[in-house]
Amino acid sequence: MIAALTLLLVFQLAGEVIARALALPIPGPVIGMALLFLALLIRGGPGEDLRQTSGQLLQHLSLLFVPAGTGIVIYGDRIAAEWLPLLVALFLSTFLALAVTALVLKALTHGRAKSTTEAGR
């Protein structure tokens, strides 16, 4: 478990270093997660230790929302002052996520339907 946690934290640190060194507008943990994904693709998937540790972290994911809730309480005045841009961003990002998901699903099912039709001939 310690080795798996260390691996996760090393990739997060690498992402943070890259984000700060290159002044990227992307959060370091997101870059670290992408690097971890690439490493796991090359390696052929996660090992059992990483799989179990990640599963245990995901079981307690709700604890990671406590800092976000605290931020809402601390910055409540600013959120109240800028509610309209936040609301627009929330609706637009939700709509875009749904649209992209629908397009990807349509593309994937269209290719699958075509291969199923050809296999039936």
Short mmCIF file of C-alpha atoms in Angstrom, two decimals:
data_model
loop_
_atom_site.label_atom_id
_atom_site.label_comp_id
_atom_site.label_asym_id
_atom_site.label_seq_id
_atom_site.Cartn_x
_atom_site.Cartn_y
_atom_site.Cartn_z
CA MET A 1 0.00 0.00 0.00
CA ILE A 2 2.83 2.41 0.81
CA ALA A 3 4.45 1.78 -2.56
CA ALA A 4 1.17 2.44 -4.39
CA LEU A 5 0.52 5.66 -2.45
CA THR A 6 4.09 6.76 -3.14
CA LEU A 7 3.58 6.09 -6.85
CA LEU A 8 0.39 8.17 -6.89
CA LEU A 9 2.06 11.03 -5.02
CA VAL A 10 5.14 10.94 -7.26
CA PHE A 11 2.98 11.33 -10.35
CA GLN A 12 1.05 14.16 -8.69
CA LEU A 13 4.34 15.86 -7.78
CA ALA A 14 5.66 15.41 -11.33
CA GLY A 15 2.49 17.00 -12.69
CA GLU A 16 2.79 19.90 -10.27
CA VAL A 17 6.42 20.49 -11.19
CA ILE A 18 5.59 20.45 -14.91
CA ALA A 19 2.61 22.79 -14.46
CA ARG A 20 4.63 25.32 -12.46
CA ALA A 21 7.80 25.08 -14.53
CA LEU A 22 5.96 25.65 -17.80
CA ALA A 23 3.37 28.03 -16.29
CA LEU A 24 0.54 25.90 -17.68
CA PRO A 25 -3.09 26.78 -16.92
CA ILE A 26 -3.76 23.11 -16.13
CA PRO A 27 -3.63 21.92 -12.51
CA GLY A 28 -0.61 19.81 -11.64
CA PRO A 29 -2.64 16.84 -10.37
CA VAL A 30 -4.45 16.66 -13.72
CA ILE A 31 -1.12 16.52 -15.55
CA GLY A 32 0.09 13.91 -13.07
CA MET A 33 -3.02 11.82 -13.66
CA ALA A 34 -2.44 11.98 -17.42
CA LEU A 35 1.18 10.90 -16.91
CA LEU A 36 0.04 8.03 -14.68
CA PHE A 37 -2.46 6.99 -17.34
CA LEU A 38 0.26 6.95 -20.00
CA ALA A 39 2.58 4.97 -17.71
CA LEU A 40 -0.16 2.42 -17.04
CA LEU A 41 -0.89 2.13 -20.77
CA ILE A 42 2.76 1.40 -21.47
CA ARG A 43 3.01 -0.99 -18.53
CA GLY A 44 -0.16 -2.86 -19.45
CA GLY A 45 -2.37 -1.80 -16.55
CA PRO A 46 -2.08 -1.34 -12.81
CA GLY A 47 -0.61 -3.94 -10.52
CA GLU A 48 -2.72 -5.55 -7.83
CA ASP A 49 -1.28 -3.30 -5.09
CA LEU A 50 -2.14 -0.13 -7.00
CA ARG A 51 -5.59 -1.50 -7.86
CA GLN A 52 -6.39 -2.24 -4.20
CA THR A 53 -5.01 1.06 -2.93
CA SER A 54 -6.94 3.03 -5.54
CA GLY A 55 -10.11 1.15 -4.65
CA GLN A 56 -9.68 2.03 -0.99
CA LEU A 57 -9.10 5.69 -1.85
CA LEU A 58 -12.22 5.75 -3.99
CA GLN A 59 -14.28 4.32 -1.13
CA HIS A 60 -13.39 7.42 0.90
CA LEU A 61 -13.69 9.91 -1.95
CA SER A 62 -16.38 11.90 -0.14
CA LEU A 63 -13.75 13.08 2.37
CA LEU A 64 -11.97 14.90 -0.44
CA PHE A 65 -15.00 17.16 -0.90
CA VAL A 66 -14.63 18.64 2.60
CA PRO A 67 -12.02 21.23 1.46
CA ALA A 68 -14.28 22.27 -1.43
CA GLY A 69 -17.19 22.75 0.96
CA THR A 70 -14.96 24.79 3.25
CA GLY A 71 -13.93 26.95 0.30
CA ILE A 72 -17.57 27.65 -0.51
CA VAL A 73 -18.15 28.81 3.06
CA ILE A 74 -15.00 30.93 3.11
CA TYR A 75 -15.60 32.55 -0.29
CA GLY A 76 -19.38 32.80 0.04
CA ASP A 77 -19.37 36.59 -0.44
CA ARG A 78 -17.43 36.34 -3.69
CA ILE A 79 -19.65 33.55 -4.97
CA ALA A 80 -22.71 35.65 -4.16
CA ALA A 81 -21.22 38.60 -6.03
CA GLU A 82 -20.35 36.55 -9.12
CA TRP A 83 -23.24 34.10 -9.22
CA LEU A 84 -24.25 34.79 -12.83
CA PRO A 85 -20.90 33.91 -14.49
CA LEU A 86 -20.66 30.84 -12.25
CA LEU A 87 -24.15 29.71 -13.20
CA VAL A 88 -23.50 30.24 -16.92
CA ALA A 89 -20.21 28.33 -16.71
CA LEU A 90 -21.92 25.51 -14.83
CA PHE A 91 -24.70 25.12 -17.41
CA LEU A 92 -22.40 25.49 -20.42
CA SER A 93 -19.87 22.98 -19.13
CA THR A 94 -22.63 20.50 -18.28
CA PHE A 95 -24.19 20.90 -21.73
CA LEU A 96 -20.83 20.52 -23.46
CA ALA A 97 -19.99 17.41 -21.43
CA LEU A 98 -23.34 15.84 -22.33
CA ALA A 99 -22.96 16.75 -26.01
CA VAL A 100 -19.43 15.36 -26.27
CA THR A 101 -20.47 12.19 -24.46
CA ALA A 102 -23.43 11.73 -26.81
CA LEU A 103 -21.25 12.27 -29.89
CA VAL A 104 -18.62 9.81 -28.68
CA LEU A 105 -21.29 7.24 -27.84
CA LYS A 106 -22.89 7.71 -31.26
CA ALA A 107 -19.53 7.29 -33.00
CA LEU A 108 -18.69 4.18 -30.99
CA THR A 109 -22.09 2.52 -31.45
CA HIS A 110 -22.17 3.42 -35.15
CA GLY A 111 -18.85 1.65 -35.70
CA ARG A 112 -20.05 -1.34 -33.69
CA ALA A 113 -23.35 -1.55 -35.57
CA LYS A 114 -21.49 -1.42 -38.89
CA SER A 115 -19.12 -4.25 -37.89
CA THR A 116 -22.06 -6.34 -36.58
CA THR A 117 -23.92 -5.87 -39.87
CA GLU A 118 -20.88 -6.88 -41.88
CA ALA A 119 -20.28 -9.94 -39.69
CA GLY A 120 -23.87 -11.12 -40.29
CA ARG A 121 -23.44 -11.25 -44.07
#
